[in-house]
Coordinates of C-alpha atoms in Angstrom, one line a residue:
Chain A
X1 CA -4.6 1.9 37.2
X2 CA -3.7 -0.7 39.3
X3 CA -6.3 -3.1 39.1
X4 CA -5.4 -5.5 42.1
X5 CA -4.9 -2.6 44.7
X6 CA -8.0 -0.9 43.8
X7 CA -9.9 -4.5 44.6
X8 CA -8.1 -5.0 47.6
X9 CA -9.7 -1.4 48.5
X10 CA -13.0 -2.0 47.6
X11 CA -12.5 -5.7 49.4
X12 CA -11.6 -3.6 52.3
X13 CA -14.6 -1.6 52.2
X14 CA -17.3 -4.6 51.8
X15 CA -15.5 -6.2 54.5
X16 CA -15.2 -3.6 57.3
X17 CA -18.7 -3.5 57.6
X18 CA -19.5 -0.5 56.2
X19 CA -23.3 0.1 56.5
X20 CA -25.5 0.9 53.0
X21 CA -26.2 4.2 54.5
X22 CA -22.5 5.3 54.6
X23 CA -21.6 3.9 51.0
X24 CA -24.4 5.9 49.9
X25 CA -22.6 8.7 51.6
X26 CA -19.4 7.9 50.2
X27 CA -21.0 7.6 46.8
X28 CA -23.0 10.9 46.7
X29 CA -19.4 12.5 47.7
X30 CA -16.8 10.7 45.2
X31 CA -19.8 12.1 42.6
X32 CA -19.3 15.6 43.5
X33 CA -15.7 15.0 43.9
X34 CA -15.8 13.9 40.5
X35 CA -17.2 16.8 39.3
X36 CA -15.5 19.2 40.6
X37 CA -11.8 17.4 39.7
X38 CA -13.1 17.2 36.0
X39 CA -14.1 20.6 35.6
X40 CA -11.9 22.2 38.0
X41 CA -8.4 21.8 36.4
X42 CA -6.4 23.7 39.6
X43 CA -7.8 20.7 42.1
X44 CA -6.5 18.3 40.3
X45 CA -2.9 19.3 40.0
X46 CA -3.0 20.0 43.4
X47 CA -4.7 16.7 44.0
X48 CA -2.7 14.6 41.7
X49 CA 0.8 16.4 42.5
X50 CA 2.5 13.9 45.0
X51 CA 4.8 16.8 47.1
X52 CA 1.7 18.2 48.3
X53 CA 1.1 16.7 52.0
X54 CA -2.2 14.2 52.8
X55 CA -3.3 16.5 55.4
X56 CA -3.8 19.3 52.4
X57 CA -5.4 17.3 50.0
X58 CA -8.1 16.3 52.9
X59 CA -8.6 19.8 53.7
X60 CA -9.1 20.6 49.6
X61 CA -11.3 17.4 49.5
X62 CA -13.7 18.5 52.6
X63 CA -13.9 21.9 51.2
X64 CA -15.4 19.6 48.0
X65 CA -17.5 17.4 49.3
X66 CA -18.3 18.3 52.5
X67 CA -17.4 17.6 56.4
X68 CA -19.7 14.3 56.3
X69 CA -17.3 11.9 58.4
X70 CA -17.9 8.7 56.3
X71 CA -16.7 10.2 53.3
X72 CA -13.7 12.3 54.8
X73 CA -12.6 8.8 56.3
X74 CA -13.5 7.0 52.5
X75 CA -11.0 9.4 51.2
X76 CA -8.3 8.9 53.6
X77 CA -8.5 5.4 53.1
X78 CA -7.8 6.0 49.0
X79 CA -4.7 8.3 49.9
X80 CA -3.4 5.8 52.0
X81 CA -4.0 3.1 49.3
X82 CA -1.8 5.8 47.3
X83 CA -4.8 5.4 44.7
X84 CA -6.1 8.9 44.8
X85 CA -4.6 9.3 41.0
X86 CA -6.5 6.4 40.0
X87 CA -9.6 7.7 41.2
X88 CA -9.1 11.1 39.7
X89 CA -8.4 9.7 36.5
X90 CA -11.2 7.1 36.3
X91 CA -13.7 8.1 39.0
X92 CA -16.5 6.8 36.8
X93 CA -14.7 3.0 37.4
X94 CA -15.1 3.5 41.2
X95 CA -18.4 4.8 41.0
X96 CA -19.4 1.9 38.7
X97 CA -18.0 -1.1 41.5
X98 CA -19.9 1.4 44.7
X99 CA -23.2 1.0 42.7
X100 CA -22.5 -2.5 42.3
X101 CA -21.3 -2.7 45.9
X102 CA -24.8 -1.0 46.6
X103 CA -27.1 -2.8 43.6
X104 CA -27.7 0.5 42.4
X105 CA -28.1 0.8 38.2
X106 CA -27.2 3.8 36.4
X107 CA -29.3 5.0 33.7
X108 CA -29.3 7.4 30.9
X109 CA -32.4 7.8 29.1
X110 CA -32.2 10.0 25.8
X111 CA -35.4 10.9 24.1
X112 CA -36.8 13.3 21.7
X113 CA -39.1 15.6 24.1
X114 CA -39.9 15.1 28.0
X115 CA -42.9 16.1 30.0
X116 CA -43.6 15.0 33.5
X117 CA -45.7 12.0 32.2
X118 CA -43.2 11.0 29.7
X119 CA -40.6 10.5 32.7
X120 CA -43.0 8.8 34.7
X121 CA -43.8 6.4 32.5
X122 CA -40.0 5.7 31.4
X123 CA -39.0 5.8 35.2
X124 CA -42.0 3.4 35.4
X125 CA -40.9 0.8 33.2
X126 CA -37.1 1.3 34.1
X127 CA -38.0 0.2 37.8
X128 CA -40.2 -3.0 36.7
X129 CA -36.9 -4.2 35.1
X130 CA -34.0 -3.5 36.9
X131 CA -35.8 -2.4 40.3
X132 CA -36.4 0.7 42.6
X133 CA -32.7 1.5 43.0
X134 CA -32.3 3.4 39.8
X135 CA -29.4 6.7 39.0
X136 CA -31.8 7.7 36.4
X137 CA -30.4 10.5 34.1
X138 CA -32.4 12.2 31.1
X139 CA -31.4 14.1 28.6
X140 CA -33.2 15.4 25.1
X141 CA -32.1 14.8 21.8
X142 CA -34.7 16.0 18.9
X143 CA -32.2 14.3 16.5
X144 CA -33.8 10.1 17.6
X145 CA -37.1 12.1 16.3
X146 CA -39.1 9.6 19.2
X147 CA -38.6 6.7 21.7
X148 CA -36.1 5.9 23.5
X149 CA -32.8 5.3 24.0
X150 CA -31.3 3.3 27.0
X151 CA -27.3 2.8 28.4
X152 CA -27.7 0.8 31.6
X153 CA -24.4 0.9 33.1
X154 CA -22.3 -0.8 30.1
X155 CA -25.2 -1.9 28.0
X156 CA -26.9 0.3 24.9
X157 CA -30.7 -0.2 24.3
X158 CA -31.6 1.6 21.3
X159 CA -35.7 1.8 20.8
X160 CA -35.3 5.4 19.0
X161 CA -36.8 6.0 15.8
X162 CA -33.9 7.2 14.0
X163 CA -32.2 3.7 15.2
X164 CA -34.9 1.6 13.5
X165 CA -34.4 3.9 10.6
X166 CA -30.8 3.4 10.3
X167 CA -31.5 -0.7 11.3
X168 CA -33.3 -0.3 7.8
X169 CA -31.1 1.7 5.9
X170 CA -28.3 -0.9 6.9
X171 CA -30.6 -4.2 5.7
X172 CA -31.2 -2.4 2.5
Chain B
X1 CA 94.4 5.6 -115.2
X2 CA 91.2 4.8 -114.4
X3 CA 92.6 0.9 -114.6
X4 CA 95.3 1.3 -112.2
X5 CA 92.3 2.9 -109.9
X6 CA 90.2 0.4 -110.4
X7 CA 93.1 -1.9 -109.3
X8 CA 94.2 0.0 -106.8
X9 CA 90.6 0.1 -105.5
X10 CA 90.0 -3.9 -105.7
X11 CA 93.4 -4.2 -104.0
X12 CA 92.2 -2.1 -101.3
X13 CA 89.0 -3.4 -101.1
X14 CA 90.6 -6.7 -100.9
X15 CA 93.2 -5.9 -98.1
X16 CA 90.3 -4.3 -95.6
X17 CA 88.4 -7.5 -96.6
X18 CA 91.0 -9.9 -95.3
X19 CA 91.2 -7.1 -92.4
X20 CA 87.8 -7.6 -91.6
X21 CA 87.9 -11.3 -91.6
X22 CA 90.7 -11.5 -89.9
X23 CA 89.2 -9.4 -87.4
X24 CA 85.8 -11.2 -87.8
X25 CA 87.8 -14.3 -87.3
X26 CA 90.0 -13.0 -84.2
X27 CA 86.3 -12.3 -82.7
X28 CA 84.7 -15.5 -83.2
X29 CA 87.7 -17.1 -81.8
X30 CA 87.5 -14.9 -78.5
X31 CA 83.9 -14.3 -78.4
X32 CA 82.7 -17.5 -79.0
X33 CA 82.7 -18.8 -75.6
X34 CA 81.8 -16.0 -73.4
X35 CA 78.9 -15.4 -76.0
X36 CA 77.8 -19.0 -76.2
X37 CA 77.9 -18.9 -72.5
X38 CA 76.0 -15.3 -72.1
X39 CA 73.2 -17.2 -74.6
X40 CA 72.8 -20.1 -72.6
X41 CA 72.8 -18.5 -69.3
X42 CA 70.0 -16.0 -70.4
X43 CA 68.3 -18.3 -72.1
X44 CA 68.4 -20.3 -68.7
X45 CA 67.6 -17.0 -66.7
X46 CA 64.9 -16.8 -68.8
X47 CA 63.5 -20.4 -68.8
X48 CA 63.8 -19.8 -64.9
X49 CA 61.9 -16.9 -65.3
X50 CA 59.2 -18.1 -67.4
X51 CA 59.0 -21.2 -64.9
X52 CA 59.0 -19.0 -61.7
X53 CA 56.0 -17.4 -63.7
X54 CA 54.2 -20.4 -64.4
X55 CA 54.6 -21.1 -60.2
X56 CA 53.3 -17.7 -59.4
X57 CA 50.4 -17.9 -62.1
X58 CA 49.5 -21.3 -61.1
X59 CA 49.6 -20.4 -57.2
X60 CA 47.5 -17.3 -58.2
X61 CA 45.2 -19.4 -60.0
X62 CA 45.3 -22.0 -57.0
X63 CA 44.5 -18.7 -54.7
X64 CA 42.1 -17.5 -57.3
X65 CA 40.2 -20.9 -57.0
X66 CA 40.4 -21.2 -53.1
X67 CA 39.4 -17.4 -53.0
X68 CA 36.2 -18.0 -55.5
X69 CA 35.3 -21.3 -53.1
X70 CA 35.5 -18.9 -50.2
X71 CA 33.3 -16.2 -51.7
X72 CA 30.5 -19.0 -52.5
X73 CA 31.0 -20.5 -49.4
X74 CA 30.4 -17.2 -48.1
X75 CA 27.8 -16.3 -50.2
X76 CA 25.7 -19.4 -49.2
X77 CA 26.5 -18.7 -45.2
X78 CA 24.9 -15.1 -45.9
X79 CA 22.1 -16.6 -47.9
X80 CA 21.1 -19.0 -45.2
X81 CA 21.8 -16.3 -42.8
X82 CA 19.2 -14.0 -44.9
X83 CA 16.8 -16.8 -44.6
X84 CA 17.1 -17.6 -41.2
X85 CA 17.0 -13.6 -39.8
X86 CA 14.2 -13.8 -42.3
X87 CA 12.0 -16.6 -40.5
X88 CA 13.2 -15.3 -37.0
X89 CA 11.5 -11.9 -37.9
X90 CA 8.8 -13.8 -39.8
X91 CA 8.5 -15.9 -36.1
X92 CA 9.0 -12.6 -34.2
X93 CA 6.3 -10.6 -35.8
X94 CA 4.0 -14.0 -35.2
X95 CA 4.9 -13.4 -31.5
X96 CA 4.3 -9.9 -31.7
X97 CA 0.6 -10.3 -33.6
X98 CA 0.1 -13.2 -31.2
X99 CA 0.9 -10.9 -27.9
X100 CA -1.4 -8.0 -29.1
X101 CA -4.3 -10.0 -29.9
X102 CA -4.0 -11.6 -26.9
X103 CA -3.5 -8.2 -25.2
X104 CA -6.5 -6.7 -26.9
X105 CA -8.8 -9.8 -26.0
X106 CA -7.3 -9.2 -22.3
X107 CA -8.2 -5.3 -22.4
X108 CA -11.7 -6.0 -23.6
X109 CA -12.4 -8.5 -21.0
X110 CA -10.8 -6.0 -18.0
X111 CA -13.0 -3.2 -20.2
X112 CA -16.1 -5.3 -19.8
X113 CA -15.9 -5.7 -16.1
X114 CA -14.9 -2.7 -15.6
X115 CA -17.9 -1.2 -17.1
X116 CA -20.1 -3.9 -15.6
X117 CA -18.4 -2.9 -11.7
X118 CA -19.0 0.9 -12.5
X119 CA -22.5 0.5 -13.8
X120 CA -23.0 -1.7 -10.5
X121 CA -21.6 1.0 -8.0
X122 CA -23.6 3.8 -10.2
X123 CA -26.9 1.5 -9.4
X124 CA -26.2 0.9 -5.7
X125 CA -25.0 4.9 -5.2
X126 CA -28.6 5.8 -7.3
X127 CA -30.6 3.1 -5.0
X128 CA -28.6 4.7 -1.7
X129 CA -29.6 8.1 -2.5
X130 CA -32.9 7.0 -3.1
X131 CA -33.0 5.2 0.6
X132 CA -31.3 7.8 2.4
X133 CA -34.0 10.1 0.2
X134 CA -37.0 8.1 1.4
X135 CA -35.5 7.7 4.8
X136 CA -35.0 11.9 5.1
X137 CA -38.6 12.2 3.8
X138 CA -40.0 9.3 6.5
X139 CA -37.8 11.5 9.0
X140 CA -39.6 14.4 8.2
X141 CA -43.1 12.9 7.7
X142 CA -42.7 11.1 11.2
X143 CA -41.3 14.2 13.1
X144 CA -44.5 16.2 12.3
X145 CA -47.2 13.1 12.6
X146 CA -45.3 11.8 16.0
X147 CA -47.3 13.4 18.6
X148 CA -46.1 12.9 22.5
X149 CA -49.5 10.3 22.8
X150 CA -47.8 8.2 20.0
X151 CA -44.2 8.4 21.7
X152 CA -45.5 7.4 25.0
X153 CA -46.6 4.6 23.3
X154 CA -43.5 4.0 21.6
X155 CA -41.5 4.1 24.6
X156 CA -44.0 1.8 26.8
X157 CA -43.7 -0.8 24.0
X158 CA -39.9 -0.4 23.9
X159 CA -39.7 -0.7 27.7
X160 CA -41.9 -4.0 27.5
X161 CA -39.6 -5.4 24.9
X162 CA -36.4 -4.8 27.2
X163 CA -38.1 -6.5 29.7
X164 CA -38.9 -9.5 28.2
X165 CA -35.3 -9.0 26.5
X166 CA -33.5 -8.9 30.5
X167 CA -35.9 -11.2 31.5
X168 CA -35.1 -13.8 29.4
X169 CA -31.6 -13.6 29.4
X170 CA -31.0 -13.3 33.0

């Protein structure tokens, strides 16, 4: 990926004045475009293959995410930056800088069971810490037997039971 | 008759006498010299002889001698060699002895510590199956005790300790 282009874009973006309504927009949209790219393998050989024409890839595109003009434009703006490969290759990385572009956190919360309370009370505690604008995303795992565990964008909290057990069963 | 024979014989006897010294005479005047000579040449040819026989026997003897120094020479050069091969062996078989002791003292020590590194890696493998025992059974017993009351409360107290964890490093 090219690493200064891809700045330059986002640079672009921050600077043109691009309200938090529209990035939200434009996030929600490079999420489903993500989705669809990894799962769908067709899309992206078509998407990634360079003889295929712009206007054809924006058609393919607003059948993916939709005909919401912010994100159409978004995704213009990546094909003329010729980064459209990086995105479909490391989507994650641009989804990472819009978050930071909007202060938004990503969260993945793994625990043993969950009930309505349970996520109330981890959503709870995840907003007094890193505030209201939370990508919360839960998943079960019986194996961490209780607690919780925590990846906020790049960093692992582990506060499951199995973790302290194996914290033990490495000091012994 | 038998006088006249007698006479006749005498006579006879007498003429082939003076025949025979005349002849004995004729030889020793003839053969003197060439026999005379003949004697003293052989006797020289053997004096020669006899000398050229004393030269051979006394270089023979003179061979015999250097011959007999030789063999003792010899003789004491494979003595001393029999000695010396004998203390080089004697030396060599010191080495040898020396080199397996000091191989046998090596193998015990390596023996030692080997036994003394396995018995340690038997005691830590026992004490880790024991852990990973006790830590399968504390598994168990705290997936049946843990009720949702107890991992809300787990979780709350986790959360609170991540704040304070941000907090103070931000």
């Amino acid at each position: 990926m090219s690493s200064a282009t891809v700045n330059d874009f986002f640079q672009a973006i921050t600077s043109s004045g691009t309200s938090k309504d529209d990035l939200n927009i434009i996030y929600d949209s490079v999420q489903k475009f993500s989705e669809v790219t990894s799962k769908n393998k067709d899309v992206k050989v078509f998407l990634s293959n360079d003889i295929y024409p712009a206007e054809s890839k924006i058609d393919v595109i607003k059948d993916v995410i939709g005909e919401k003009q912010q994100a159409i434009n978004f995704f213009k703006t990546i094909i003329d930056f010729g980064i459209l490969n990086d995105l479909i290759d490391s989507s994650e990385f641009f989804l990472k800088k819009i978050r930071s572009i909007l202060s938004k956190v990503k969260v993945k919360v793994v625990v043993s069971s969950l009930n309505q309370r349970k996520e109330e009370i981890v959503r709870k505690g995840l907003e007094e810490i890193w505030g209201t604008d939370l990508e919360i995303d839960f998943f079960i795992d019986e194996d961490i037997i209780g607690g919780v565990i925590l990846q906020v964008e790049d960093k692992f909290f582990d506060g499951s039971i199995s973790g302290k057990l194996k914290q033990i069963n490495n000091i012994i | 008759m038998e006088e006249i024979n007698t006479v006749a014989q005498l006579k006879f006897a007498s003429q082939h006498l003076f025949n025979l010294i005349c002849f004995i005479g004729i030889l020793y005047y003839f053969l003197r010299k060439p026999v005379s000579v003949f004697f003293v040449n052989r006797s020289k040819n053997i004096e020669e002889s006899i000398n050229t026989a004393k030269n051979i026997i006394d270089e023979a003897q003179q061979k015999y001698d250097e011959n007999s120094m030789k063999i003792n020479q010899l003789d004491n050069e494979a003595t001393s060699i029999n000695k010396s091969s004998e203390n080089i062996v004697e030396s060599k078989i010191d080495d040898i002895n020396n080199n397996a002791n000091s191989m046998v003292s090596m193998i015990e020590k390596d023996t030692e510590e080997i036994i003394k590194l396995e018995s340690n890696k038997i005691d830590s493998q026992i004490r880790s199956a024991m852990i990973q025992k006790a830590i399968k059974i504390s598994e168990n017993d705290l997936k049946q005790k843990l009720t949702d009351e107890k991992d809300e409360e787990l979780i709350i107290s986790y959360l609170a300790e991540v704040k304070k964890d941000v907090i103070s490093n931000s």
